[in-house]
CSV table of C-alpha atoms in Angstrom, one decimal:
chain,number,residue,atom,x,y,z
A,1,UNK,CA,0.0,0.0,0.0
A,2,UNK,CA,1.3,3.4,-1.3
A,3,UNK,CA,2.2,6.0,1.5
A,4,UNK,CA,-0.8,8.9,1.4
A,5,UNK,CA,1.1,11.3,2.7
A,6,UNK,CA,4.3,10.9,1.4
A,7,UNK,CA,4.8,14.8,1.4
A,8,UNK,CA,4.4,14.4,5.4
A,9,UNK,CA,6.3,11.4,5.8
A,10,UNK,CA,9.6,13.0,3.8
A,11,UNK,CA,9.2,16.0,6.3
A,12,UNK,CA,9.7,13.7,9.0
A,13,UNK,CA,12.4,11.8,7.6
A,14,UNK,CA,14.3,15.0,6.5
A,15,UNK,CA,16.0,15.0,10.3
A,16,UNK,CA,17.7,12.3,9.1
A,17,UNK,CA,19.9,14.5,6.4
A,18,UNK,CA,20.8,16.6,9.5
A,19,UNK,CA,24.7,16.5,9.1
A,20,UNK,CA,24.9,16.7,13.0
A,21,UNK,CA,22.7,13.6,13.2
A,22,UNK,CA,24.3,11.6,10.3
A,23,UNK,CA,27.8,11.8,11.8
A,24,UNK,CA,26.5,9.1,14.4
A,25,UNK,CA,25.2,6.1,11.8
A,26,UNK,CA,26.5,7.4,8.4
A,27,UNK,CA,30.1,6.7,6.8
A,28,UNK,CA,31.2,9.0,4.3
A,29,UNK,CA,34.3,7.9,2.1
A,30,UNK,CA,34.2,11.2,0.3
A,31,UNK,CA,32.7,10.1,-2.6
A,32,UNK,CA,30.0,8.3,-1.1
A,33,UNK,CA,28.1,7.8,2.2
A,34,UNK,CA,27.2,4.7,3.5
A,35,UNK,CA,24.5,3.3,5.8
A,36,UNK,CA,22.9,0.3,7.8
A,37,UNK,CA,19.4,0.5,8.2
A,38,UNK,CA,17.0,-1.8,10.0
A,39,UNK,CA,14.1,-2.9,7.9
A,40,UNK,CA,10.7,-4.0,9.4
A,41,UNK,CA,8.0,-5.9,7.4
A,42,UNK,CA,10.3,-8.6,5.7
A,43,UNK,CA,8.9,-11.9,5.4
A,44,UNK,CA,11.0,-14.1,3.1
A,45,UNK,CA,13.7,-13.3,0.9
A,46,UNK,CA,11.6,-12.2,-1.9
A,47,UNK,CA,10.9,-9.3,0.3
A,48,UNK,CA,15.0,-8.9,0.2
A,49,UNK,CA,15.1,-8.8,-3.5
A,50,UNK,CA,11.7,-6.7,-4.4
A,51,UNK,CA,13.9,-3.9,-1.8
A,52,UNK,CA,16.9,-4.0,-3.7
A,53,UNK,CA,15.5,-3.7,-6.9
A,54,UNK,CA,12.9,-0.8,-6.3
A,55,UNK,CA,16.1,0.7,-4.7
A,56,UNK,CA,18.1,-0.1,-7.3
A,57,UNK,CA,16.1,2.2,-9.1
A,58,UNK,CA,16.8,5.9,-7.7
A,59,UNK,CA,19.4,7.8,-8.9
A,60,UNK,CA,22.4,8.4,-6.9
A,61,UNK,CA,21.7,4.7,-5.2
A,62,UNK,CA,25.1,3.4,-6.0
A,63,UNK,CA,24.6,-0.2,-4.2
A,64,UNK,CA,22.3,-2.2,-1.8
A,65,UNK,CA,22.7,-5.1,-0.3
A,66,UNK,CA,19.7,-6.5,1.7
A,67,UNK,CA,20.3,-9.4,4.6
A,68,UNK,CA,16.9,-11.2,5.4
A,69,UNK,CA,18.0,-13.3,7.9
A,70,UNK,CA,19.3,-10.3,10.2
A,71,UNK,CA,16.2,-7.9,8.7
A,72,UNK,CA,18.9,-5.1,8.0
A,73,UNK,CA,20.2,-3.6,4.7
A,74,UNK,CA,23.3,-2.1,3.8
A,75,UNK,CA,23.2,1.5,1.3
A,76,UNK,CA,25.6,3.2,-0.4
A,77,UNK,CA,24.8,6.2,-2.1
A,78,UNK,CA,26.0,9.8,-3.7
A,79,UNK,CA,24.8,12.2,-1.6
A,80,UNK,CA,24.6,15.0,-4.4
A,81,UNK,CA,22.4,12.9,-6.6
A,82,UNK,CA,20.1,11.7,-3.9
A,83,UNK,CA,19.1,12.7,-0.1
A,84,UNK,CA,18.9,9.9,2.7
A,85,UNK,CA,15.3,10.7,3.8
A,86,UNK,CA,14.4,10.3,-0.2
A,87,UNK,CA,16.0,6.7,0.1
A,88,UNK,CA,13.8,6.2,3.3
A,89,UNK,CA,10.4,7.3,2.2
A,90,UNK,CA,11.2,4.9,-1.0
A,91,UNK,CA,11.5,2.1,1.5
A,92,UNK,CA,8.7,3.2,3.2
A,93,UNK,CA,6.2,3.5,0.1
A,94,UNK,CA,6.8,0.2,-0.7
A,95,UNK,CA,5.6,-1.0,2.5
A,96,UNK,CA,9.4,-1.5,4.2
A,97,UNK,CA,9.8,1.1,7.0
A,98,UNK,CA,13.2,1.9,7.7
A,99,UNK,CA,15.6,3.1,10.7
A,100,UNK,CA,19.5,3.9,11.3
A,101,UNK,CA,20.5,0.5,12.9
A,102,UNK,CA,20.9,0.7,16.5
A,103,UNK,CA,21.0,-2.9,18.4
A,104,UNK,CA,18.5,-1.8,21.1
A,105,UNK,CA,15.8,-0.3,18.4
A,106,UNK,CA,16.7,-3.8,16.2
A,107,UNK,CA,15.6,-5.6,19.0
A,108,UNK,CA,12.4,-4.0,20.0
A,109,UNK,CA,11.4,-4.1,16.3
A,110,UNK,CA,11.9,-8.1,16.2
A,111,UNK,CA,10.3,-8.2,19.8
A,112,UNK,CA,7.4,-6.2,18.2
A,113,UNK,CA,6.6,-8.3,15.2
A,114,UNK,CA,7.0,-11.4,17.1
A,115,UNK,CA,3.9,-10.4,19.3
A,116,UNK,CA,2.2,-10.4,15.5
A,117,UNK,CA,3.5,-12.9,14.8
A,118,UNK,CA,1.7,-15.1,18.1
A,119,UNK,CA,-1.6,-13.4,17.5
A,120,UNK,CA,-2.1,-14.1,14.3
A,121,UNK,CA,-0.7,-17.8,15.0
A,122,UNK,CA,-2.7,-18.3,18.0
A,123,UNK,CA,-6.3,-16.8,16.0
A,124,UNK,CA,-5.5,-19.3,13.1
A,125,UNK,CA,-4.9,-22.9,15.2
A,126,UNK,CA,-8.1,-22.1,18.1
A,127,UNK,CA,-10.2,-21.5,15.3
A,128,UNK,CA,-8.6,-24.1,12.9
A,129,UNK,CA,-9.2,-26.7,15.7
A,130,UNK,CA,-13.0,-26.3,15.9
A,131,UNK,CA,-13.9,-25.9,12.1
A,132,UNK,CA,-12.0,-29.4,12.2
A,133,UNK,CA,-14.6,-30.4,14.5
A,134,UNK,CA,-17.3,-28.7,12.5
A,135,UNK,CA,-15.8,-30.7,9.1
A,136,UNK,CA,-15.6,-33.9,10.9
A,137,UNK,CA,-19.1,-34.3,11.8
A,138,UNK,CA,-19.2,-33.3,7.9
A,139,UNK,CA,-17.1,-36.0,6.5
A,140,UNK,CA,-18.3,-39.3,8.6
A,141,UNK,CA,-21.9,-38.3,8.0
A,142,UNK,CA,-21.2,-41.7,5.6
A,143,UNK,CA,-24.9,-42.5,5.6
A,144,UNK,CA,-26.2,-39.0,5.1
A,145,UNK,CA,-28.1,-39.1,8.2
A,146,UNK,CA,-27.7,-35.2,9.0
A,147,UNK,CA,-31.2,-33.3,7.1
A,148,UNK,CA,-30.2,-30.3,5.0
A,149,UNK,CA,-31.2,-27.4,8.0
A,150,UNK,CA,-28.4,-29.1,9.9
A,151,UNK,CA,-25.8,-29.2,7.5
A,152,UNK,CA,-26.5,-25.6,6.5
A,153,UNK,CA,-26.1,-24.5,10.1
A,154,UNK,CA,-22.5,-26.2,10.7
A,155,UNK,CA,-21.8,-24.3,7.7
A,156,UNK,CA,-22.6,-21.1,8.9
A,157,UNK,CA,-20.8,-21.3,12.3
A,158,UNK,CA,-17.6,-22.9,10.2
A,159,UNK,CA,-18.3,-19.2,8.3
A,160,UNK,CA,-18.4,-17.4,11.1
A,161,UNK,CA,-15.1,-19.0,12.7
A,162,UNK,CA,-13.4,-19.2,9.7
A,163,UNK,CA,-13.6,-15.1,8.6
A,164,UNK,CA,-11.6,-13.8,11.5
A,165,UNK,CA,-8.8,-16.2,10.3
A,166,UNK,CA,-8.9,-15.1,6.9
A,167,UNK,CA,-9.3,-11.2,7.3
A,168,UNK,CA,-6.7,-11.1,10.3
A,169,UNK,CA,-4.4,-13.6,10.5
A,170,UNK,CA,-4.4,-14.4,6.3
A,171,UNK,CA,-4.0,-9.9,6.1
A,172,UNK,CA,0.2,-11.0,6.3
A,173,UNK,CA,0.1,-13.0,3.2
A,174,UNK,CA,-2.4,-9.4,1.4
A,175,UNK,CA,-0.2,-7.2,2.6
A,176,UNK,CA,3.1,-8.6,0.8
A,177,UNK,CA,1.2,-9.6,-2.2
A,178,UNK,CA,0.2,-6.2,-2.5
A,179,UNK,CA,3.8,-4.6,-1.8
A,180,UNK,CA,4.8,-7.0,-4.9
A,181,UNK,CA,1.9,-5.4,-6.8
A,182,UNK,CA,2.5,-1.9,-6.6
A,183,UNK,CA,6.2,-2.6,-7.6
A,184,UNK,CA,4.6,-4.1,-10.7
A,185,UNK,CA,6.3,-7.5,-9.9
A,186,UNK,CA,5.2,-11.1,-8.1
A,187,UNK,CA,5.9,-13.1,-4.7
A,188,UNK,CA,4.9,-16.5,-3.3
A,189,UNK,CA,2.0,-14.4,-1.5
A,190,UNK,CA,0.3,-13.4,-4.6
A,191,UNK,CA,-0.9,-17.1,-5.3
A,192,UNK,CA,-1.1,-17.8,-1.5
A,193,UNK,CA,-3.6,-14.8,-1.3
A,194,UNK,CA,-5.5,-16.6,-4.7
A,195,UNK,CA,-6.0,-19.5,-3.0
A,196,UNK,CA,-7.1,-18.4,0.4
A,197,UNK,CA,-9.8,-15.7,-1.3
A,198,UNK,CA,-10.8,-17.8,-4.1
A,199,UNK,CA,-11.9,-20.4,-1.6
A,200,UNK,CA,-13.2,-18.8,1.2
A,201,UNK,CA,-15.6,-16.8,-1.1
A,202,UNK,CA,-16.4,-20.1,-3.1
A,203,UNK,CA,-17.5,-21.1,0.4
A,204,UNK,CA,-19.3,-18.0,0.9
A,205,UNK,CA,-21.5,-18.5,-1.7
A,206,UNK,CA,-22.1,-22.4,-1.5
A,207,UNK,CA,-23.1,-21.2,2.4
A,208,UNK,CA,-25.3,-18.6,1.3
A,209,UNK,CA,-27.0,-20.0,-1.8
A,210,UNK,CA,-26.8,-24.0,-0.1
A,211,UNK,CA,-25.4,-25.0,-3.3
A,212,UNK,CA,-21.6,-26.6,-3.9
A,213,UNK,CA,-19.1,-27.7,-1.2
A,214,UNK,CA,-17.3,-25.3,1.6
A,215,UNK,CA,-13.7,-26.0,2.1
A,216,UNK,CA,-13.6,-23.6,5.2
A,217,UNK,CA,-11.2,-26.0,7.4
A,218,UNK,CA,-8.8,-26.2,4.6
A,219,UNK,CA,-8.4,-22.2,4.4
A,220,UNK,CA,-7.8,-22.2,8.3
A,221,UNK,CA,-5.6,-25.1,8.2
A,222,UNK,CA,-3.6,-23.8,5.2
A,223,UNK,CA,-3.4,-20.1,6.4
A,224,UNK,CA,-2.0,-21.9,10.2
A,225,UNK,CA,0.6,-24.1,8.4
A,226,UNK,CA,1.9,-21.2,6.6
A,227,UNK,CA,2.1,-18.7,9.4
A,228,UNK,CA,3.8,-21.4,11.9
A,229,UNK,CA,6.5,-22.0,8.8
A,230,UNK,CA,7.2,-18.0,8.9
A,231,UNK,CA,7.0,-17.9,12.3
A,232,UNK,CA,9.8,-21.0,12.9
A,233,UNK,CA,11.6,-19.2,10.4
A,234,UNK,CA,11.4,-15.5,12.0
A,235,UNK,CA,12.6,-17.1,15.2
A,236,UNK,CA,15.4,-18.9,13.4
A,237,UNK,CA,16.8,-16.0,11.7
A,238,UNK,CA,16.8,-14.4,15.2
A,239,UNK,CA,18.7,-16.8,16.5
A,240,UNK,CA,21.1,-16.9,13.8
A,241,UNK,CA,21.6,-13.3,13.7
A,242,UNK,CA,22.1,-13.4,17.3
């Protein structure tokens, strides 16, 4: 998602081309300055490449080199050609906020999305684990002994349970297929977000019209699985950047 007010987000980032304040995270060689920034919102290392080559891009950007696994990025760049708050509101229009590396700010940024992280997690598996229940009574009705009013109803409550799960803890897999999007370019989370949409409104309609089949404990099982592989994987980085 594009930043609104990008005219107000470069007047907050222009402290950071305050020479005073650049002589504690900036090296200049002369020629060029240099820069380690932290970088919030990556996910995998597609994320790492869509930010290199959007920065790639800007004039006066004469190299970037994006670590994943630590979430930070390294930029080199002419400061004639091209200001350091212009480089940050890039980042940040793309959906990549940005901040001079400092270890205690890293830390408190990993800290923060990790608390994402186990809300989103902990929404997907509660809810996962009773539209299992809901699909169970579903799938060994072998004798189609359950009337039509009742098989309606467990589809609605498998609705109900299943939205929350795809609106808030399925928004990470939107949000970066949407950052790939505006860059005119495509991630893993662009089919991911296919797949989860396509069938929870498939289901919609089957529920509401009571015509077709409803897949609603797939979506929640395949939105958990997903988020518990980033999540093992955020938490491994961490600990391999630690």
């Amino acid at each position: 998602k594009g930043d609104a007010a990008l005219s107000e987000t470069l007047d907050k980032l222009s402290v950071y081309d305050e020479p005073a304040l650049q002589e504690e995270f900036v090296v200049d060689d002369g020629n060029n300055k240099h820069i380690e920034l932290t970088l919030e919102g990556i996910t995998c290392a597609a994320c790492g490449w869509l930010i290199e080559k959007q920065l790639s891009r800007i004039t006066g950007v004469s190299q970037i080199a994006v670590n994943v696994a630590q979430r930070r990025a390294v930029v080199i760049w002419q400061p004639e050609a091209v200001s350091l708050s212009s480089i940050m509101a890039t980042l940040r229009r793309i959906g990549y906020p940005a901040l001079p590396f400092q270890p205690d700010q890293h830390e408190a940024s990993y800290k923060a999305e990790d608390k994402r992280f186990l809300k989103k997690l902990g929404l997907a598996g509660l809810m996962t684990m009773q539209v299992m229940m809901l699909a169970a009574a579903l799938y060994f009705d072998l004798f189609d002994a359950m009337d039509a009013q009742t098989r309606s109803y467990f589809h609605w409550i498998a609705l109900v349970l299943t939205t929350p799960v795809v609106l808030y803890s399925g928004s990470t897999f939107y949000v970066g297929a949407l950052k790939a999007l505006s860059a005119r370019t495509v991630n893993m989370d662009v089919p991911v977000s296919i797949a989860v949409l396509g069938t929870w409104l498939s289901g919609l309609f089957a529920t509401v019209t009571g015509r077709g089949e409803v897949y609603f404990e797939s979506v929640c099982m395949f939105i958990f699985l997903l988020l518990l592989s980033r999540f093992l994987e955020h938490r491994s980085r961490h600990r391999a950047a630690q």
